[in-house]
Amino acid sequence: MTKQRIYYTKPSIGEQEVAYATDAAKNGWGAQCYDYLDRFEAEFKAHLGVKYAIATSSCTGALHMGLSALDIGAGDEVILADSNWIASASPIVHLGAKPVFIDIREDTWCLNEQLIAAAITPRTKAIIAVHLYGNLCEMQALLALGKRYNLPIVEDAAEAIGSIYHGKRAGSMGKFGAFSFHGTKTLTTGEGGIFVTNDDALYERVLTLSSHGRSPTQTKQFWADTVGFKFKMSNIQAAIGCAQLERIDELISRKRDILAYYRQQFSAIDGIKINPEPDNIVNGAWMPTIVFAKNMGITRELLLRLFSEENIDARVFFWPLSAMPMFEAVKTNTNAWSIPQRAINLPSYHDMTNEDLERVANVVKDCVKGCVKIGVKNMAENNRFIEQ
Ligand SMILES: *Cc1c(COP(=O)(O)O)cnc(C)c1O
């Protein structure tokens, strides 16, 4: 009998989400058409501790408008880590600018702040700090660099709701922050995102851009002051978001408990790194991820095969973006190119049972035991073993 499938992520939708969505679908029109949207933005601002929020159709859209409002365009460069989901880079390209990919740190898998200064040119217009898998970028160093070179630090916090850096929530520290409420994220509205900032002028610009370029002070109907965007969240999506926000602490703490379980299970195995949580950091634990030391000989391909044999949905660590055909390969980003070959994302959805968690942990533990037993000494040897 095949074991029940364990998905890597799945939203937790309760009665309240259904009730609010139903209410929005029935009554959220006419004079009420922005009620849930206004409430969602207000409550998200309060959760994060920021002045302004604009709900969007996606995080990609929020990034696109924010970068556009920073006047990033043709010929400009934006620095970000090579290990990333494509969504952080595509708005840069659509604006006519060039993403400059730098290597990641070995511990947090986020951009290595020590490599930034060397990548800055007269064309550099911004640095995007992506808090990968809930792990936090070195914000103190990044903000200091931003000040020194007069460059905005943008936070892509799509994966970092619940992550806290020295008392400040991810997404609240940079020039602006962007979040995603895609179905795979900790808080979901189906599809959706939000733009957040503490900067008055930037907020005004993005507000205008988000309304097809119509300024909020414009009194003429159907009159656009500039060419803008249409990346809006609907009131029905916001209704689901309001219900999710009421449970945000619970949603985050369940993610953190799952990460803590995996950390404990693998703590005795030398050579496994998991999402870190150093002093003064709270990790929102969006995606528990393990990276094996090179000398263990354990590869992504082996892990994928073992997980699939157990009917468990494991996901690969992000490919280096610079390896994709539309960009120029930056093979000197050695961590970004090497880590994905010996790493895997582990399932972490709210309603996983203890047995589910145990099944996942056992695949990893058995894999390590098995590799030790057959004496695999390096990844090349392991790949030969898989091919047989
Ligand atoms: C999910 C994600 C995005 C994209 O979010 P959408 O809402 O799908 O646009 C952007 N950046 C990161 C880091 C993500 O994980």
PDB file of C-alpha atoms in Angstrom, residues 261-262 264-269 272 290 292 296 298 303 306-307 357-372:
ATOM      1  CA  TYR A 261      11.344  19.549  15.471  1.00  0.00           C
ATOM      2  CA  TYR A 262      13.573  19.030  12.437  1.00  0.00           C
ATOM      3  CA  GLN A 264      16.194  18.617  17.125  1.00  0.00           C
ATOM      4  CA  GLN A 265      15.945  15.461  14.991  1.00  0.00           C
ATOM      5  CA  PHE A 266      19.106  16.272  13.036  1.00  0.00           C
ATOM      6  CA  SER A 267      21.107  17.875  15.843  1.00  0.00           C
ATOM      7  CA  ALA A 268      23.160  14.720  16.399  1.00  0.00           C
ATOM      8  CA  ILE A 269      24.187  14.477  12.734  1.00  0.00           C
ATOM      9  CA  ILE A 272      23.705  18.923   8.380  1.00  0.00           C
ATOM     10  CA  ILE A 290      18.778  21.251   5.149  1.00  0.00           C
ATOM     11  CA  PHE A 292      24.631  18.581   3.723  1.00  0.00           C
ATOM     12  CA  MET A 296      28.930  13.458   3.244  1.00  0.00           C
ATOM     13  CA  ILE A 298      24.637  13.234  -0.218  1.00  0.00           C
ATOM     14  CA  LEU A 303      17.359  12.989  -1.709  1.00  0.00           C
ATOM     15  CA  LEU A 306      14.406   8.793  -1.502  1.00  0.00           C
ATOM     16  CA  PHE A 307      11.635  11.302  -0.724  1.00  0.00           C
ATOM     17  CA  LEU A 357       7.013  14.793  10.616  1.00  0.00           C
ATOM     18  CA  GLU A 358       8.538  11.523  11.763  1.00  0.00           C
ATOM     19  CA  ARG A 359       8.295  10.056   8.256  1.00  0.00           C
ATOM     20  CA  VAL A 360      10.151  13.057   6.832  1.00  0.00           C
ATOM     21  CA  ALA A 361      12.864  12.988   9.509  1.00  0.00           C
ATOM     22  CA  ASN A 362      13.363   9.246   9.032  1.00  0.00           C
ATOM     23  CA  VAL A 363      14.047   9.621   5.311  1.00  0.00           C
ATOM     24  CA  VAL A 364      16.874  12.008   6.137  1.00  0.00           C
ATOM     25  CA  LYS A 365      18.257   9.911   8.976  1.00  0.00           C
ATOM     26  CA  ASP A 366      18.097   6.680   6.951  1.00  0.00           C
ATOM     27  CA  CYS A 367      19.780   8.404   4.038  1.00  0.00           C
ATOM     28  CA  VAL A 368      22.695   9.505   6.221  1.00  0.00           C
ATOM     29  CA  LYS A 369      22.981   6.020   7.750  1.00  0.00           C
ATOM     30  CA  GLY A 370      22.824   4.376   4.323  1.00  0.00           C
ATOM     31  CA  CYS A 371      25.524   6.596   2.868  1.00  0.00           C
ATOM     32  CA  VAL A 372      27.795   5.942   5.807  1.00  0.00           C
TER      33      VAL A 372
END
